[in-house]
mmCIF file of C-alpha atoms and ligand atoms in Angstrom:
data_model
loop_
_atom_site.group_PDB
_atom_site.id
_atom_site.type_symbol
_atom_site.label_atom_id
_atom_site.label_comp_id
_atom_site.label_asym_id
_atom_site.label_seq_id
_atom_site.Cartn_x
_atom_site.Cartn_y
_atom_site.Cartn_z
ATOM 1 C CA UNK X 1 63.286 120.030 25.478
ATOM 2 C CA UNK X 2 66.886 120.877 26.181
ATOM 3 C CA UNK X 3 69.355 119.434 22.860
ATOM 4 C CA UNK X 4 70.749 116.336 23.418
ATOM 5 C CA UNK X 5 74.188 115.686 23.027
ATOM 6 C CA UNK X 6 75.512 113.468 26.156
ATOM 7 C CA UNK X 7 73.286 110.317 26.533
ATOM 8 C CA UNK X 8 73.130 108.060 29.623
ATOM 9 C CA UNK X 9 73.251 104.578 29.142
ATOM 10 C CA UNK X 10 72.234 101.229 31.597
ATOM 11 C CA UNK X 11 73.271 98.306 29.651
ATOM 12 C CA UNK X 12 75.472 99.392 27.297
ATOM 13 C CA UNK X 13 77.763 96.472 27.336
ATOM 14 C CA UNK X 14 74.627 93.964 26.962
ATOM 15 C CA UNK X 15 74.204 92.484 23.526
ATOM 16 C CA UNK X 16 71.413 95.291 22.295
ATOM 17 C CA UNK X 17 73.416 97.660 24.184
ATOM 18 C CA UNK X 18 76.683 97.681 22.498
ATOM 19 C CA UNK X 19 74.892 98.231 18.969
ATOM 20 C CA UNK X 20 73.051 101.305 20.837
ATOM 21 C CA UNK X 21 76.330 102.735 21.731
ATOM 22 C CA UNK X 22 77.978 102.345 18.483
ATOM 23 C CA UNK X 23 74.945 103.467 16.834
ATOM 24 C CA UNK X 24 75.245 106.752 19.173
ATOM 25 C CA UNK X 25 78.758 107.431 18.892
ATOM 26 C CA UNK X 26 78.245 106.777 14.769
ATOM 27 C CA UNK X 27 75.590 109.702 14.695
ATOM 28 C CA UNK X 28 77.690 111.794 16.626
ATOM 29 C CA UNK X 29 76.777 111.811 20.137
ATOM 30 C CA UNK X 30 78.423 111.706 23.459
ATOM 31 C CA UNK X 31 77.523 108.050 25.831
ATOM 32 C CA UNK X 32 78.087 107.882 29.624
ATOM 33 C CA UNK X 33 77.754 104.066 30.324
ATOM 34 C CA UNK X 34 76.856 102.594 33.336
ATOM 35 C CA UNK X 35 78.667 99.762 33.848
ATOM 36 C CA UNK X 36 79.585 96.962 36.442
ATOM 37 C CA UNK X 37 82.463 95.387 34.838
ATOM 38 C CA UNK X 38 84.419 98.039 32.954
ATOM 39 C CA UNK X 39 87.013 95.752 32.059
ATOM 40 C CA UNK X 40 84.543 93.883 29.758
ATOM 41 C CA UNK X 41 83.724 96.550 27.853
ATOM 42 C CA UNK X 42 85.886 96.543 24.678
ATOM 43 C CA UNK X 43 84.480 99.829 22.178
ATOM 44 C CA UNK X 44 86.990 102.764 22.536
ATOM 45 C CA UNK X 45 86.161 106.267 21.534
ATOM 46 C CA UNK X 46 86.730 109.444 23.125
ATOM 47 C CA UNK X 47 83.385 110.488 23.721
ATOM 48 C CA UNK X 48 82.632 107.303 26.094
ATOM 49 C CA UNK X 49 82.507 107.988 29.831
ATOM 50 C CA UNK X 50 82.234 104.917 32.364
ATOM 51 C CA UNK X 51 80.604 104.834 35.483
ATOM 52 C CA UNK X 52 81.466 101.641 37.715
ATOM 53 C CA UNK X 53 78.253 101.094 39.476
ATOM 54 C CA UNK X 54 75.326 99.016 39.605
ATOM 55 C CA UNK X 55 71.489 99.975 38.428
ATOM 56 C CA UNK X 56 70.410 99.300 41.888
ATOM 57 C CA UNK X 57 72.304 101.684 43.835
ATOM 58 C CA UNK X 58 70.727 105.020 43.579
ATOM 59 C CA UNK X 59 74.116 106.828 43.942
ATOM 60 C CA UNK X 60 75.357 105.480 40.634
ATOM 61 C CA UNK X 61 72.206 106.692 38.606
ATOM 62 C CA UNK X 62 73.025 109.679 40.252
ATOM 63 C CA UNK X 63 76.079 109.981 38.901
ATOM 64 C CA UNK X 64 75.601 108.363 35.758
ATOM 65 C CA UNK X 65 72.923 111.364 34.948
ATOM 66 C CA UNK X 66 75.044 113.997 35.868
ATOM 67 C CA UNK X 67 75.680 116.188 32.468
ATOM 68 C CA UNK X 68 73.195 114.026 30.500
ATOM 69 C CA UNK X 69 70.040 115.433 28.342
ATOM 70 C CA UNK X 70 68.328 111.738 27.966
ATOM 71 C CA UNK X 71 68.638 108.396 28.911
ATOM 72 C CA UNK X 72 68.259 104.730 26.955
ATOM 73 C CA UNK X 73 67.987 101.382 29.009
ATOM 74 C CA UNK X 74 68.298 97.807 27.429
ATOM 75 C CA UNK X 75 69.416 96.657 30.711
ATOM 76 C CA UNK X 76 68.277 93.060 31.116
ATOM 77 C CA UNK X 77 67.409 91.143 34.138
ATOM 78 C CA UNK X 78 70.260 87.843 35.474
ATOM 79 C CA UNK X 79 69.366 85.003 36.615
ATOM 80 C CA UNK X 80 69.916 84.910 40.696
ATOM 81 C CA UNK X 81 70.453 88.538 41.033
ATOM 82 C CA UNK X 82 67.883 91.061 42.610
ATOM 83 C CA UNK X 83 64.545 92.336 40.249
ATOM 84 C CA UNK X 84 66.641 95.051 38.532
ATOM 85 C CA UNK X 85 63.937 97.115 35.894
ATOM 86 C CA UNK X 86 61.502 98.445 38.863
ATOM 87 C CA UNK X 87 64.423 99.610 41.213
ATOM 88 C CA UNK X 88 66.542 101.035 37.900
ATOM 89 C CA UNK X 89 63.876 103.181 36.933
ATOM 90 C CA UNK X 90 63.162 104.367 40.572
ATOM 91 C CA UNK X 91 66.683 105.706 40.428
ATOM 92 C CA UNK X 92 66.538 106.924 37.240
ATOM 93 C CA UNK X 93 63.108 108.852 37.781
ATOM 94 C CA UNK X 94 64.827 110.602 41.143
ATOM 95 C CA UNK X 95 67.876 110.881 39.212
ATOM 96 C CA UNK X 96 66.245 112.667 36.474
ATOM 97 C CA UNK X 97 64.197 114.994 38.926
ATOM 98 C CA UNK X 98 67.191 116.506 40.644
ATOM 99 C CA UNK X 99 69.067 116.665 37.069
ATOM 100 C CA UNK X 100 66.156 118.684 35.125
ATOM 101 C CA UNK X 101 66.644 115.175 32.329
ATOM 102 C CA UNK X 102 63.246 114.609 30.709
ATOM 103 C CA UNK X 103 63.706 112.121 28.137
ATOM 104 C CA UNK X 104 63.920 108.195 29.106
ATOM 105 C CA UNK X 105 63.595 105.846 26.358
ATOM 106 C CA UNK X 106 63.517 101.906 28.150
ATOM 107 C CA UNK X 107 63.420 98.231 25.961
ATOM 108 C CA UNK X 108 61.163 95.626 27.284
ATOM 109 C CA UNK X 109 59.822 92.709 25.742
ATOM 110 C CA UNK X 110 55.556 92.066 25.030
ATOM 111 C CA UNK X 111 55.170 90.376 28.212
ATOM 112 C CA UNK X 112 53.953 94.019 29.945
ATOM 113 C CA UNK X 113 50.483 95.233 29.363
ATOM 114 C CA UNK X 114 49.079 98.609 29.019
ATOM 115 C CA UNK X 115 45.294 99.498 28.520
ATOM 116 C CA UNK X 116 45.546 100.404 24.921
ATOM 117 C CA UNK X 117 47.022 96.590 24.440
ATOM 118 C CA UNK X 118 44.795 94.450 21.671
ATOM 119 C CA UNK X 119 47.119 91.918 21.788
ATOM 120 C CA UNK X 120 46.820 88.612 19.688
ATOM 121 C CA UNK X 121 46.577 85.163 20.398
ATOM 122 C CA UNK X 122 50.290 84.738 19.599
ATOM 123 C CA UNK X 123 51.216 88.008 21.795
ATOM 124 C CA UNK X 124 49.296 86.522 24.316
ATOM 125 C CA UNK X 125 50.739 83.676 24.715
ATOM 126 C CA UNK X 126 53.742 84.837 24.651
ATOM 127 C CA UNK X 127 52.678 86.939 27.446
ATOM 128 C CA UNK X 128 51.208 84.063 29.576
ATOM 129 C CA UNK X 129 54.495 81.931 29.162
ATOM 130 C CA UNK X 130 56.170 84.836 31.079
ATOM 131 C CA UNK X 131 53.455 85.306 33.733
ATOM 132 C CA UNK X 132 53.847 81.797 34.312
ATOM 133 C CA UNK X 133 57.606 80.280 33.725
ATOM 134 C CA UNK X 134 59.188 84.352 35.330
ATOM 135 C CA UNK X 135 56.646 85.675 37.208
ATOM 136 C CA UNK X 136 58.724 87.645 39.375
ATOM 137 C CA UNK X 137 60.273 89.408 36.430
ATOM 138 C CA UNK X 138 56.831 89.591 35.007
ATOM 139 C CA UNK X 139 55.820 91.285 37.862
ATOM 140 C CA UNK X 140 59.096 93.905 37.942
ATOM 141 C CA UNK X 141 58.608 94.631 34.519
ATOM 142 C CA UNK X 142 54.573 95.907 35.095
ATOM 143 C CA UNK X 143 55.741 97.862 37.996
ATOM 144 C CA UNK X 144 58.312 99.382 36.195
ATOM 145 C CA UNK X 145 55.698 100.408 33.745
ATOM 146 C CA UNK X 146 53.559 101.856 36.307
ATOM 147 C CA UNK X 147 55.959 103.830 37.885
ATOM 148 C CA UNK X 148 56.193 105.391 34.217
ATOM 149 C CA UNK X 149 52.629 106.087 33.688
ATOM 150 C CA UNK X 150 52.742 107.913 37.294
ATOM 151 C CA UNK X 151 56.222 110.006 36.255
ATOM 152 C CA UNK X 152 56.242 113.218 35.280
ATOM 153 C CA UNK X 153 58.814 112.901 32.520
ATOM 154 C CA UNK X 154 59.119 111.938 28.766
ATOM 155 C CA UNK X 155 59.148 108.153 29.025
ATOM 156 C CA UNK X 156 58.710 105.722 25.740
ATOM 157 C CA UNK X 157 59.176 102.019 26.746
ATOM 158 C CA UNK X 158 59.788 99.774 23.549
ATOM 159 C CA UNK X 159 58.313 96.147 23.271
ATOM 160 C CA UNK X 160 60.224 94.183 21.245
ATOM 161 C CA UNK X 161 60.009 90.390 20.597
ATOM 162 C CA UNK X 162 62.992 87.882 19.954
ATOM 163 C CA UNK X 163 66.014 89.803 19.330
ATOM 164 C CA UNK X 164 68.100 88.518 16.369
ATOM 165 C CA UNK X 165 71.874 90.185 17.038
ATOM 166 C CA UNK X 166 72.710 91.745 14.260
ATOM 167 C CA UNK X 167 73.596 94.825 11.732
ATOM 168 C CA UNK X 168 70.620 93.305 9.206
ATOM 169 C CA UNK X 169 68.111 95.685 9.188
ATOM 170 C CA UNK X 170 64.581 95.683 7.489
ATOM 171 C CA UNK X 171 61.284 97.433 7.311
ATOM 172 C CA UNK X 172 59.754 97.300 10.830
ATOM 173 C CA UNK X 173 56.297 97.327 12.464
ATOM 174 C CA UNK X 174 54.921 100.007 14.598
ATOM 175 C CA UNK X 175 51.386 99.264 16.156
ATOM 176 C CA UNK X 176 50.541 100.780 19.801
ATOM 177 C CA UNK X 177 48.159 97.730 20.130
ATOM 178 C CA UNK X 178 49.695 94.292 19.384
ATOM 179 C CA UNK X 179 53.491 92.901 18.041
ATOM 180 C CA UNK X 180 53.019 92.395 14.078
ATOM 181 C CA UNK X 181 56.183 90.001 13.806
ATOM 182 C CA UNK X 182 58.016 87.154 15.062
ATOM 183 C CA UNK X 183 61.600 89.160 15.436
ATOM 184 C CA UNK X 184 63.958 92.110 15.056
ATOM 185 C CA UNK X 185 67.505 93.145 14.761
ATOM 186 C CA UNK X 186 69.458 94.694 17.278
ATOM 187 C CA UNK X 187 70.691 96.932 14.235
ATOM 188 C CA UNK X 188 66.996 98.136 13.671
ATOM 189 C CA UNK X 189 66.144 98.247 17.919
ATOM 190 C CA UNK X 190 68.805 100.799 18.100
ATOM 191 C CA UNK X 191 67.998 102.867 15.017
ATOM 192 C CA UNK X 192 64.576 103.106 16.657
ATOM 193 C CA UNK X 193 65.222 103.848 20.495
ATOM 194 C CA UNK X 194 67.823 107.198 18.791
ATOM 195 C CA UNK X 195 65.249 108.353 16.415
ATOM 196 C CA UNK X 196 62.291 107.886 19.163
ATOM 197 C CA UNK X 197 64.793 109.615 21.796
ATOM 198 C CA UNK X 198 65.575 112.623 19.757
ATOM 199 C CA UNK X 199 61.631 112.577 18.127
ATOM 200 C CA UNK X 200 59.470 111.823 20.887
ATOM 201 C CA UNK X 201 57.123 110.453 18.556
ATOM 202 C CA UNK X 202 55.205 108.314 21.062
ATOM 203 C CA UNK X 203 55.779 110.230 23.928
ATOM 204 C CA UNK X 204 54.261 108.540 27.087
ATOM 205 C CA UNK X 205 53.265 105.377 25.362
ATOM 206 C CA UNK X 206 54.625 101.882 24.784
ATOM 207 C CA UNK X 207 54.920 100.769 21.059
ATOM 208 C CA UNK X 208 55.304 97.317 19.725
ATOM 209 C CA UNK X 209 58.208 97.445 17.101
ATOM 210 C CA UNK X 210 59.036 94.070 14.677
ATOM 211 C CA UNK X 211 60.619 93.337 11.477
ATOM 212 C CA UNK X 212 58.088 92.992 8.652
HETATM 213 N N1 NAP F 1 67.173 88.856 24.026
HETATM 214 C C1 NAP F 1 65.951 88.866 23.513
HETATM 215 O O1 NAP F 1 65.601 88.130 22.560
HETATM 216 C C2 NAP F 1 64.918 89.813 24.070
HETATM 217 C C3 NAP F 1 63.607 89.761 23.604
HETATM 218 C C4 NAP F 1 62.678 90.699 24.058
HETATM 219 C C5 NAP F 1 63.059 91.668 24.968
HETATM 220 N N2 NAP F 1 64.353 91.690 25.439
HETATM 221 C C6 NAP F 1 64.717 92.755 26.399
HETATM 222 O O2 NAP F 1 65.663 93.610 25.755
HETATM 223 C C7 NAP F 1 66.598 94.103 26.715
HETATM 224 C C8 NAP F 1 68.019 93.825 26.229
HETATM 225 O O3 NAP F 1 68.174 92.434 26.034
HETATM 226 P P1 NAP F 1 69.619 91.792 25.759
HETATM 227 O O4 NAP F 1 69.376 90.377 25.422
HETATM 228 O O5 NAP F 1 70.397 92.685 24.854
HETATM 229 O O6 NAP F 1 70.254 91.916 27.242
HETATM 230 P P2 NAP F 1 71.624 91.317 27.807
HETATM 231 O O7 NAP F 1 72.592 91.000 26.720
HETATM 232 O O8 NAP F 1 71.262 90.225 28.774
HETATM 233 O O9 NAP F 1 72.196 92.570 28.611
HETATM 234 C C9 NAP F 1 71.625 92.986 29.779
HETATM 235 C C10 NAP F 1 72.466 94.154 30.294
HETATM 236 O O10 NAP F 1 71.910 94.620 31.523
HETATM 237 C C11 NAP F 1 72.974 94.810 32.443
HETATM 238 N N3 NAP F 1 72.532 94.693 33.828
HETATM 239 C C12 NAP F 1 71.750 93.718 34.374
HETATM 240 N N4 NAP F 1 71.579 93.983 35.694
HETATM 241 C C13 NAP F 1 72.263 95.121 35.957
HETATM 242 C C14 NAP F 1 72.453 95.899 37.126
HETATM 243 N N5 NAP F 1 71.907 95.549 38.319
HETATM 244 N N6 NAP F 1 73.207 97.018 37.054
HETATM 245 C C15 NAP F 1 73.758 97.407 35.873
HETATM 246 N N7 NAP F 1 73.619 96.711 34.727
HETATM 247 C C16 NAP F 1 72.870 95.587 34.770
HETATM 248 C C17 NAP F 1 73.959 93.716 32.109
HETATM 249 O O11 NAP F 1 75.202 94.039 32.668
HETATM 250 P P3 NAP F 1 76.192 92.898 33.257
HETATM 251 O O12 NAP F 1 76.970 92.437 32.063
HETATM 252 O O13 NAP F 1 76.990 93.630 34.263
HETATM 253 O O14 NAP F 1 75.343 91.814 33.837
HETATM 254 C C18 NAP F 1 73.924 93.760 30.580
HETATM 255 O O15 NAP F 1 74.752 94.799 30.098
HETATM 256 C C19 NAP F 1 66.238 93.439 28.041
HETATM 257 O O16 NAP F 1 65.393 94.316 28.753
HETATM 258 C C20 NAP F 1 65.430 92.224 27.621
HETATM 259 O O17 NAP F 1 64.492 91.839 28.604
HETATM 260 C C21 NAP F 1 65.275 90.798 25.023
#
């Protein structure tokens, strides 16, 4: 794998997403955000780039890849606006392609299923609430992970549950099967999508991560 040093970012001025960035820029890394309202975006440093540009259009990936080794996306689905997670990571797979990137390292929460899944009651549930009160973002998000499982490149989608905003940070869970605990800091999310993006320690797969 080629050393990382410029990362691309989709959601970078979302709540998880700012404590990626900071987290980033902290450990010494260069960012490239995509982002569609610049003006919001209030962390200064000057290894940021901006893109103005939405996930959807494929041009904006494009150029939001350009000069990048690896890519993180907490981007989050809006209400009223077009399935976003499927279509993002159709760009970013294409994107990736013609810019030799091989690392993509996505959040999601533990409504998707994979086949190694023994998911609890609790999980479950949690998982049928989604299917039934968002099921077209239920939907988006599965695709998304099958158009991972079909990709060529280094993909590691995170499943988190509820995400308490903050720099708290704990001993956390990591089971391939189910989602140990009830919640986790943004602090720790971070912490775990750099490490996993430099590591590649589960490469290809879709852990469960939680606060013990
Ligand atoms: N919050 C939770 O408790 C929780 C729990 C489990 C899993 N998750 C997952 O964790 C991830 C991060 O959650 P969060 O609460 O930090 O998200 P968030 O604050 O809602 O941020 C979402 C980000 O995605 C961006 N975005 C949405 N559509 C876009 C598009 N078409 N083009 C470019 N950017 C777009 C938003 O940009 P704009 O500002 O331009 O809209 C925003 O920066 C999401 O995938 C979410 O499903 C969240």
């Amino acid at each position: 794998m080629k050393n990382i040093s410029k990362v691309a970012i989709l959601g970078g001025g979302g709540r998880t997403g700012k404590y990626l960035v900071k987290q980033l820029l902290e450990i010494g890394f260069s960012v490239k955000l995509l982002l569609r309202n610049p003006d919001n975006f209030t962390i200064q440093n000057s290894r940021i780039e901006i893109i103005k540009g939405d996930a959807i259009d494929e041009e904006s990936i494009g150029l939001l890849l350009q000069d990048c080794q690896a890519v993180i996306s907490t981007i989050g689905q809006r209400p009223g606006e077009p399935m976003v997670a499927s279509q993002a990571t159709k760009n970013i797979l294409n994107a990736m392609k013609n810019h030799g990137v091989q690392r993509y390292v996505l959040l999601a929460g533990l409504n998707i299923d994979t086949p190694f899944d023994k998911k609890s009651p609790k999980t479950i549930m949690a998982t049928d609430w989604m299917k039934t009160n968002f099921p077209e973002i239920q939907k988006d998000r599965q695709l998304t992970y099958d158009l991972l499982t079909k990709s060529n490149v280094d993909w590691t989608q995170v499943r988190v549950p509820l995400i308490v905003f903050s720099d708290e940070s704990s001993e956390i869970s990591v089971s391939l099967e189910d989602c140990l605990g009830d919640k986790i800091s943004a602090f720790d999310i971070s912490k775990f999508l750099v490490k996993e993006m430099v590591e590649s320690n589960y490469n290809k797969q879709s852990p469960f991560i939680s606060a013990i």
